[in-house]
Each structure stands twice: as C-alpha cells, then as structure tokens.
CSV table of C-alpha atoms in Angstrom, one decimal:
chain,number,residue,atom,x,y,z
A,1154,MET,CA,99.4,89.3,106.8
A,1155,ASN,CA,97.9,93.0,107.1
A,1156,GLN,CA,100.5,95.4,105.8
A,1157,ALA,CA,98.0,98.2,105.0
A,1158,MET,CA,99.8,100.6,107.5
A,1159,TYR,CA,103.0,100.1,105.5
A,1160,THR,CA,101.6,100.6,102.0
A,1161,SER,CA,99.6,103.7,103.5
A,1162,SER,CA,102.7,105.7,105.0
A,1163,ILE,CA,106.0,104.6,103.4
A,1164,PRO,CA,105.2,105.1,99.7
A,1165,VAL,CA,103.4,108.3,100.1
A,1166,PHE,CA,106.5,109.8,102.8
A,1167,LYS,CA,109.1,108.7,100.2
A,1168,GLN,CA,107.0,110.4,97.3
A,1169,MET,CA,106.7,113.6,99.0
A,1170,LEU,CA,110.2,113.6,100.8
A,1171,ASN,CA,111.7,113.2,97.3
A,1172,SER,CA,109.7,115.8,96.0
A,1173,LEU,CA,111.0,117.9,98.5
A,1174,GLN,CA,114.6,117.3,97.6
A,1175,VAL,CA,113.8,118.6,94.0
A,1176,ILE,CA,111.9,121.5,95.3
A,1177,LEU,CA,114.8,122.4,97.4
A,1178,SER,CA,117.5,122.2,94.6
A,1179,LYS,CA,115.5,124.1,92.5
A,1180,ALA,CA,115.2,126.9,95.1
A,1181,GLU,CA,119.0,126.8,95.6
A,1182,GLU,CA,119.6,126.9,91.7
A,1183,HIS,CA,117.2,129.8,91.6
A,1184,ALA,CA,119.1,131.7,94.6
A,1185,ALA,CA,122.4,131.1,93.1
A,1186,ALA,CA,121.2,132.3,89.6
A,1187,LYS,CA,119.7,135.3,90.9
A,1188,ASN,CA,122.8,136.0,93.5
A,1189,ILE,CA,120.6,136.0,96.5
A,1190,ASP,CA,121.8,134.7,99.7
A,1191,ALA,CA,120.3,131.2,100.3
A,1192,ASN,CA,119.2,132.5,103.8
A,1193,VAL,CA,116.6,134.6,102.4
A,1194,PHE,CA,114.8,131.4,101.3
A,1195,LEU,CA,116.0,129.2,104.1
A,1196,GLN,CA,114.5,131.8,106.8
A,1197,ALA,CA,111.5,132.9,104.8
A,1198,ARG,CA,108.1,132.6,105.9
A,1199,LEU,CA,104.6,133.0,105.1
A,1200,SER,CA,103.8,135.1,108.2
A,1201,PRO,CA,106.1,136.2,111.2
A,1202,ASP,CA,104.3,133.7,113.6
A,1203,MET,CA,104.7,131.0,111.1
A,1204,PHE,CA,107.9,128.9,110.9
A,1205,SER,CA,110.7,129.3,108.2
A,1206,LEU,CA,111.5,127.3,105.4
A,1207,THR,CA,114.0,125.5,107.2
A,1208,ARG,CA,112.0,124.5,110.1
A,1209,GLN,CA,109.0,123.5,107.8
A,1210,VAL,CA,111.2,120.9,106.1
A,1211,GLN,CA,112.8,119.8,109.5
A,1212,ILE,CA,109.1,119.1,110.7
A,1213,ALA,CA,108.2,117.7,107.7
A,1214,ALA,CA,110.9,115.1,107.8
A,1215,ASP,CA,110.2,114.6,111.5
A,1216,PHE,CA,106.7,113.5,110.9
A,1217,ALA,CA,107.7,111.1,108.2
A,1218,LYS,CA,110.1,109.6,110.6
A,1219,GLY,CA,108.0,109.5,113.9
A,1220,VAL,CA,104.5,108.3,112.2
A,1221,ALA,CA,106.6,105.6,110.1
A,1222,GLY,CA,108.7,104.6,113.0
A,1223,ARG,CA,106.1,104.6,115.4
A,1224,LEU,CA,103.6,102.6,113.3
A,1225,ALA,CA,106.5,100.2,112.9
A,1226,GLY,CA,107.1,100.1,116.6
A,1227,ALA,CA,110.9,101.0,115.8
A,1228,GLU,CA,113.3,103.1,117.8
A,1229,LEU,CA,113.4,106.8,116.3
A,1230,PRO,CA,116.9,108.3,115.3
A,1231,GLU,CA,117.4,111.7,116.7
A,1232,PHE,CA,118.4,114.2,114.4
A,1233,ALA,CA,119.7,117.5,115.3
A,1234,ASP,CA,118.0,120.7,114.2
A,1235,ASP,CA,121.3,122.4,113.0
A,1236,GLU,CA,120.8,122.5,109.3
A,1237,ALA,CA,121.9,125.7,108.0
A,1238,SER,CA,122.0,125.4,104.3
A,1239,PHE,CA,120.1,123.8,101.1
A,1240,ALA,CA,122.6,121.2,101.2
A,1241,ASP,CA,122.1,120.3,105.0
A,1242,LEU,CA,118.2,120.2,104.3
A,1243,ARG,CA,118.8,117.8,101.8
A,1244,GLY,CA,121.0,115.7,104.1
A,1245,ARG,CA,118.4,115.7,106.7
A,1246,ILE,CA,115.5,114.3,104.4
A,1247,ALA,CA,118.2,112.0,102.7
A,1248,LYS,CA,118.7,110.4,106.3
A,1249,THR,CA,114.9,110.3,107.0
A,1250,LEU,CA,114.5,108.6,103.8
A,1251,ALA,CA,117.2,106.0,104.5
A,1252,PHE,CA,115.5,105.4,108.0
A,1253,ILE,CA,111.8,104.7,106.4
A,1254,GLU,CA,113.2,102.6,103.8
A,1255,ASN,CA,114.9,100.3,106.2
A,1256,LEU,CA,111.5,99.9,107.8
A,1257,THR,CA,110.0,96.3,106.4
A,1258,PRO,CA,106.4,95.6,106.0
A,1259,ALA,CA,106.4,93.2,108.6
A,1260,GLN,CA,107.2,95.6,111.3
A,1261,PHE,CA,103.8,97.4,110.3
A,1262,GLU,CA,101.7,93.8,110.9
A,1263,GLY,CA,98.8,94.9,113.2
A,1264,ALA,CA,99.9,98.6,113.3
A,1265,GLU,CA,96.4,99.6,112.3
A,1266,SER,CA,95.1,98.7,115.6
A,1267,ARG,CA,98.2,99.5,117.6
A,1268,GLU,CA,97.7,102.4,120.2
A,1269,ILE,CA,100.0,105.5,119.7
A,1270,THR,CA,99.9,108.4,122.4
A,1271,LEU,CA,100.6,111.9,121.4
A,1272,ARG,CA,102.2,114.2,123.6
A,1273,PRO,CA,102.6,111.5,126.4
A,1274,GLY,CA,102.6,113.2,130.0
A,1275,THR,CA,101.3,116.6,128.8
A,1276,PRO,CA,97.7,118.1,129.2
A,1277,LYS,CA,97.3,117.5,125.3
A,1278,GLU,CA,98.0,113.8,125.7
A,1279,LYS,CA,95.7,112.0,123.3
A,1280,THR,CA,95.7,108.3,122.5
A,1281,LEU,CA,94.6,107.0,118.9
A,1282,ILE,CA,95.1,103.8,117.3
A,1283,GLY,CA,97.2,103.1,114.6
A,1284,SER,CA,95.0,103.8,111.4
A,1285,ALA,CA,93.9,107.1,112.9
A,1286,TYR,CA,97.0,108.0,114.0
A,1287,LEU,CA,98.2,107.8,110.3
A,1288,LEU,CA,95.2,109.1,108.7
A,1289,SER,CA,93.7,111.7,110.8
A,1290,TYR,CA,97.0,113.1,112.5
A,1291,GLY,CA,100.2,111.8,110.7
A,1292,LEU,CA,99.3,112.6,106.9
A,1293,PRO,CA,97.7,116.0,107.8
A,1294,GLN,CA,100.6,117.1,109.6
A,1295,PHE,CA,102.9,116.2,107.4
A,1296,PHE,CA,101.6,117.2,104.1
A,1297,PHE,CA,100.7,120.7,106.0
A,1298,HIS,CA,104.6,121.4,106.2
A,1299,VAL,CA,105.3,119.8,102.8
A,1300,ALA,CA,102.9,122.1,101.2
A,1301,THR,CA,103.9,125.1,103.2
A,1302,ALA,CA,107.6,124.7,102.1
A,1303,TYR,CA,106.5,124.7,98.6
A,1304,GLY,CA,104.2,127.7,99.5
A,1305,ILE,CA,107.0,129.6,101.2
A,1306,LEU,CA,109.1,128.9,98.0
A,1307,ARG,CA,106.3,129.9,95.6
A,1308,HIS,CA,105.7,133.1,97.3
A,1309,HIS,CA,109.3,134.4,97.0
A,1310,GLY,CA,109.3,133.5,93.4
A,1311,VAL,CA,110.9,130.2,92.8
A,1312,GLU,CA,109.8,128.8,89.8
A,1313,LEU,CA,107.9,125.6,90.8
A,1314,GLY,CA,104.8,124.1,89.5
A,1315,LYS,CA,102.3,121.5,91.1
A,1316,ARG,CA,104.4,118.7,89.4
A,1317,ASP,CA,107.4,119.6,91.5
A,1318,TYR,CA,105.0,119.0,94.7
A,1319,MET,CA,103.2,115.8,93.9
A,1320,GLY,CA,106.6,114.1,92.6
A,1321,GLN,CA,106.7,110.7,91.3
A,1322,TYR,CA,103.4,108.8,91.6
B,577,MET,CA,84.8,92.8,103.7
B,578,ASN,CA,87.6,95.1,102.9
B,579,GLN,CA,86.6,98.5,103.3
B,580,ALA,CA,90.0,100.2,104.1
B,581,MET,CA,89.4,102.7,101.1
B,582,TYR,CA,86.4,104.2,102.9
B,583,THR,CA,87.9,104.3,106.2
B,584,SER,CA,91.0,105.8,104.4
B,585,SER,CA,89.4,108.5,102.5
B,586,ILE,CA,85.9,109.7,104.1
B,587,PRO,CA,86.9,110.6,107.9
B,588,VAL,CA,90.0,112.5,106.7
B,589,PHE,CA,88.1,114.4,104.0
B,590,LYS,CA,85.2,115.1,106.5
B,591,GLN,CA,88.1,116.1,109.1
B,592,MET,CA,89.6,118.3,107.0
B,593,LEU,CA,86.7,119.6,105.1
B,594,ASN,CA,84.9,120.6,108.5
B,595,SER,CA,88.1,122.5,109.6
B,596,LEU,CA,88.0,124.4,106.3
B,597,GLN,CA,84.2,125.5,107.2
B,598,VAL,CA,85.9,126.8,110.5
B,599,ILE,CA,89.0,128.7,108.9
B,600,LEU,CA,86.6,130.2,106.4
B,601,SER,CA,84.2,131.6,109.1
B,602,LYS,CA,87.1,133.2,111.0
B,603,ALA,CA,88.2,134.6,107.9
B,604,GLU,CA,85.2,136.2,107.4
B,605,GLU,CA,84.8,137.4,111.0
B,606,HIS,CA,88.3,138.7,110.6
B,607,ALA,CA,87.3,140.5,107.6
B,608,ALA,CA,84.1,142.1,109.2
B,609,ALA,CA,85.8,143.0,112.4
B,610,LYS,CA,88.7,144.8,110.3
B,611,ASN,CA,86.3,146.5,107.8
B,612,ILE,CA,88.1,144.7,104.9
B,613,ASP,CA,86.1,143.8,101.6
B,614,ALA,CA,85.6,139.9,101.6
B,615,ASN,CA,87.0,140.1,98.3
B,616,VAL,CA,90.3,140.9,99.5
B,617,PHE,CA,90.9,137.6,101.1
B,618,LEU,CA,88.8,135.7,98.9
B,619,GLN,CA,90.8,136.7,95.6
B,620,ALA,CA,94.3,136.7,97.6
B,621,ARG,CA,96.8,134.2,96.5
B,622,LEU,CA,100.6,133.5,97.6
B,623,SER,CA,102.0,134.1,94.1
B,624,PRO,CA,100.4,136.0,91.1
B,625,ASP,CA,100.5,132.4,89.1
B,626,MET,CA,98.7,130.6,91.9
B,627,PHE,CA,95.2,130.1,92.5
B,628,SER,CA,93.0,132.4,94.9
B,629,LEU,CA,91.7,131.5,97.9
B,630,THR,CA,88.4,130.8,96.4
B,631,ARG,CA,90.0,128.5,93.6
B,632,GLN,CA,92.0,126.6,96.4
B,633,VAL,CA,88.8,126.2,98.5
B,634,GLN,CA,86.7,125.0,95.2
B,635,ILE,CA,89.7,122.5,94.0
B,636,ALA,CA,89.8,121.0,97.4
B,637,ALA,CA,86.1,120.4,97.7
B,638,ASP,CA,86.4,118.8,94.2
B,639,PHE,CA,88.9,116.5,94.9
B,640,ALA,CA,87.2,115.3,98.2
B,641,LYS,CA,83.9,114.9,95.9
B,642,GLY,CA,86.2,113.3,93.1
B,643,VAL,CA,88.3,111.2,94.9
B,644,ALA,CA,85.6,109.6,97.3
B,645,GLY,CA,83.4,109.4,94.5
B,646,ARG,CA,85.5,107.5,92.0
B,647,LEU,CA,86.7,105.2,94.8
B,648,ALA,CA,83.1,104.4,95.5
B,649,GLY,CA,82.2,104.1,91.7
B,650,ALA,CA,79.4,106.7,92.5
B,651,GLU,CA,78.3,109.5,89.9
B,652,LEU,CA,79.9,112.4,90.8
B,653,PRO,CA,77.5,115.8,91.2
B,654,GLU,CA,78.7,118.7,89.2
B,655,PHE,CA,78.7,122.1,91.0
B,656,ALA,CA,79.3,125.3,89.5
B,657,ASP,CA,82.4,127.3,90.0
B,658,ASP,CA,80.5,130.5,91.0
B,659,GLU,CA,81.0,131.1,94.8
B,660,ALA,CA,81.5,134.7,95.4
B,661,SER,CA,81.3,135.0,99.1
B,662,PHE,CA,82.7,133.3,102.3
B,663,ALA,CA,78.9,132.0,102.7
B,664,ASP,CA,78.9,130.5,99.2
B,665,LEU,CA,82.5,128.8,99.8
B,666,ARG,CA,80.8,127.2,103.0
B,667,GLY,CA,77.8,126.2,100.9
B,668,ARG,CA,80.2,124.6,98.4
B,669,ILE,CA,81.9,122.5,101.2
B,670,ALA,CA,78.5,121.7,102.8
B,671,LYS,CA,77.2,120.3,99.3
B,672,THR,CA,80.6,118.3,99.2
B,673,LEU,CA,80.3,117.1,102.9
B,674,ALA,CA,76.8,115.8,101.8
B,675,PHE,CA,77.6,113.7,99.3
B,676,ILE,CA,80.7,112.1,100.7
B,677,GLU,CA,78.7,111.5,103.8
B,678,ASN,CA,76.1,109.6,101.7
B,679,LEU,CA,78.5,107.4,100.4
B,680,THR,CA,78.4,103.9,102.2
B,681,PRO,CA,81.2,101.7,103.1
B,682,ALA,CA,79.8,98.8,101.0
B,683,GLN,CA,80.4,101.0,97.9
B,684,PHE,CA,84.4,100.9,98.6
B,685,GLU,CA,84.5,97.4,98.8
B,686,GLY,CA,87.2,96.4,96.4
B,687,ALA,CA,88.1,99.9,95.7
B,688,GLU,CA,91.7,99.5,96.5
B,689,SER,CA,92.2,97.3,93.5
B,690,ARG,CA,89.9,99.2,91.2
B,691,GLU,CA,91.7,100.8,88.2
B,692,ILE,CA,91.2,104.6,88.1
B,693,THR,CA,92.2,106.7,85.1
B,694,LEU,CA,93.3,110.2,85.5
B,695,ARG,CA,92.7,112.6,82.7
B,696,PRO,CA,91.3,110.3,80.5
B,697,GLY,CA,91.8,110.9,76.8
B,698,THR,CA,94.6,113.3,77.4
B,699,PRO,CA,98.4,113.0,76.9
B,700,LYS,CA,98.6,112.9,80.5
B,701,GLU,CA,96.5,109.9,80.8
B,702,LYS,CA,97.3,107.8,83.7
B,703,THR,CA,95.9,104.6,85.3
B,704,LEU,CA,96.3,103.9,89.0
B,705,ILE,CA,94.6,101.3,91.2
B,706,GLY,CA,92.7,102.8,93.9
B,707,SER,CA,95.0,102.4,96.9
B,708,ALA,CA,97.6,104.2,94.8
B,709,TYR,CA,95.0,106.7,93.5
B,710,LEU,CA,94.0,107.8,97.0
B,711,LEU,CA,97.2,107.8,98.8
B,712,SER,CA,99.8,109.0,96.0
B,713,TYR,CA,97.5,111.4,94.0
B,714,GLY,CA,94.3,112.1,95.8
B,715,LEU,CA,95.4,112.9,99.3
B,716,PRO,CA,98.5,114.9,98.1
B,717,GLN,CA,96.4,117.0,96.0
B,718,PHE,CA,93.5,117.6,98.2
B,719,PHE,CA,95.8,118.4,101.3
B,720,PHE,CA,98.0,120.9,99.1
B,721,HIS,CA,94.9,122.8,98.6
B,722,VAL,CA,93.6,122.8,102.1
B,723,ALA,CA,96.9,123.7,103.4
B,724,THR,CA,97.4,126.5,100.6
B,725,ALA,CA,93.9,128.1,101.8
B,726,TYR,CA,95.4,128.1,105.3
B,727,GLY,CA,98.5,129.6,104.0
B,728,ILE,CA,96.7,132.1,102.2
B,729,LEU,CA,94.6,133.3,105.2
B,730,ARG,CA,97.5,133.2,107.3
B,731,HIS,CA,99.9,135.3,105.3
B,732,HIS,CA,97.0,137.8,105.0
B,733,GLY,CA,96.9,138.2,108.7
B,734,VAL,CA,93.7,136.1,109.8
B,735,GLU,CA,94.7,134.6,113.3
B,736,LEU,CA,94.6,130.8,112.7
B,737,GLY,CA,96.5,128.3,114.4
B,738,LYS,CA,97.6,124.6,113.5
B,739,ARG,CA,94.5,123.7,115.6
B,740,ASP,CA,92.2,125.1,113.0
B,741,TYR,CA,93.8,123.3,110.3
B,742,MET,CA,94.1,120.1,111.9
B,743,GLY,CA,90.1,120.1,113.1
B,744,GLN,CA,88.8,117.4,115.2
B,745,TYR,CA,90.7,114.0,115.3
C-alpha cells in the first residue's frame, strides 16, 4: 500500500487549519478587547488589489478541501462563500476539517500518479500527476493563503507569533 | 529505493527559490523605475516586530538549505547574513540553489524515518522523523517566509501577481 499522498497532505492541512482557528479566535478577542468592529479585520488586506482576510481564509479552506478531495477521488462538498463574522469563518474551517478528516488513507492509494487537471476547459488548463499537484501546486497555494491571513492580522496589530502560525507539530 | 523525501522537497524548494529570484528582480526594477532607494524595500516589514524583507529572504533560503541538507544527511554550508542589496539576496538564493541542486536522490534514501532534532540542547528541543520534519515543520516554515516576502513587496506597491509567487510548476 502506498498512502504517501495521504500522509503528505491530510496531517499538514489539519495542522494549519487548526492553527487558523486559533489565529482567528485571537483576532476576534483582540477586536473585542480594543472595541474595534470585527469587519475592520475581516475586510483588511495587505494591498488594495489583494484579497481580504475573509477571502484568504475561504481560499485556504478551499485548497485544503479541493486538493485533499481530488487526491482521494472524493466528491467535493460545496460551501457558499457567505461568511460574515469570525464565528462564520471558524465554522467554514470546521466544515473543511470534518470533510478532510473523513477521507481514509485507502482513498489515496495510487493518488501520487493519478492525473488531476487544473482549470479544466479553460485556456489555462494544465494536467499534473497527483504528487506534483500536491507539492508544486496545492501546498504552495494553501500555505500562501494561510501565511497571508496571518500577515494581514499581524499588520493590523493582532498579537500573534510564529507559534500560532505553526500550530501543533 | 524510496526517495520520496527527495521528490517531496528538492523540486518544491527549487520552484519557490526561483520564484523568489523573479520577485526580487521585479522589486529592484520597480525601485529603480520609481527612483526609490532599494533599502526602502529591503528593510520593509509588515509589522514593526516582524522581520524585514532581507531577513525573510535569508530565512527562506536557510530553511531550504537546512531542511534539504538535514534530510540528505549532508554537511550544511554556512552563509553569512550580510546581504545589503537585491543583488546580494539573489546571490544568497543562487548559493542555496547550488547547494540543494548538488544533493542526490540517493542521499535521501530512508530519510523519511531518519530522526532529526530541532533546536538541540535548548528547552525547545524536539525530535521528529524525516517525513514529519519536512511536512509539518520545514515546508510550513519555508512557505511562511516566501509568502511573507511576497506580501511585504505587494504591500509596498510592487506589481506582482500570484503567478510570480507560484513560479514554474
């Protein structure tokens, strides 16, 4: 049995999604303590043409869901992008965690050589085998959005440290 | 032969270090075009208690070097943290790339179960097996510093897109 794609994806997604939960809780507490509208943080961004915190979290969750689910050959649940509070975002992450925790190692058997097509039917269509899909596409994308969510909150004064980003390992 | 630790580390480090090279070149061109002192960007940070761009790049390079080298059981070259220009930072990345490109798949044989100790001799000492060291520690750290370098430059107005971050995959 070769379940390397399971052990290379599910534990790291879980680790970082759980760290995002803590980061979002600390941001919410910070907003409450300073009497700042939560939307100031939820809509914050590092640059006018970058995504807001809310969107960064949604996309991070979607990469965890999509990458894990495609490697497993599972049907992907659809989540509406309608989160409007820190509690909503934590709920989105919780739903994502529930989905990926329900995937079994056996579903990842052979996933390293399974072909996965990005942006099918578009001019940017690109097919990768599972191992490249995870390592050269999925993880770089996922970590980008987690680190950017952290960076937005640090930039806006929330007291966080690298330990909050790294989570439990 | 099980060289999964090679294929799970070296290609992704190369991809992202090469993308950092492009990102730094674009930042340097931006600074020149706008007649802005390069140090404005090199010393820029997202928060007063976060590291500068220069330090983020140095740390990203050091994680690529350290994680790849430790998995391979290779001696790590030491690079002084004395970079003072965009050209210096590109040189640091080039030296790092040269080191990791010189590592062979055979050196990673069995690396997934090799024990690697973080912060040896300190209260934070922690031992992980190679696969956890790469996936739960090395890659999250490495991507953090690459994404933060990108975020610093985007925040300071350099025209970059996700494609620059993702590099060639």
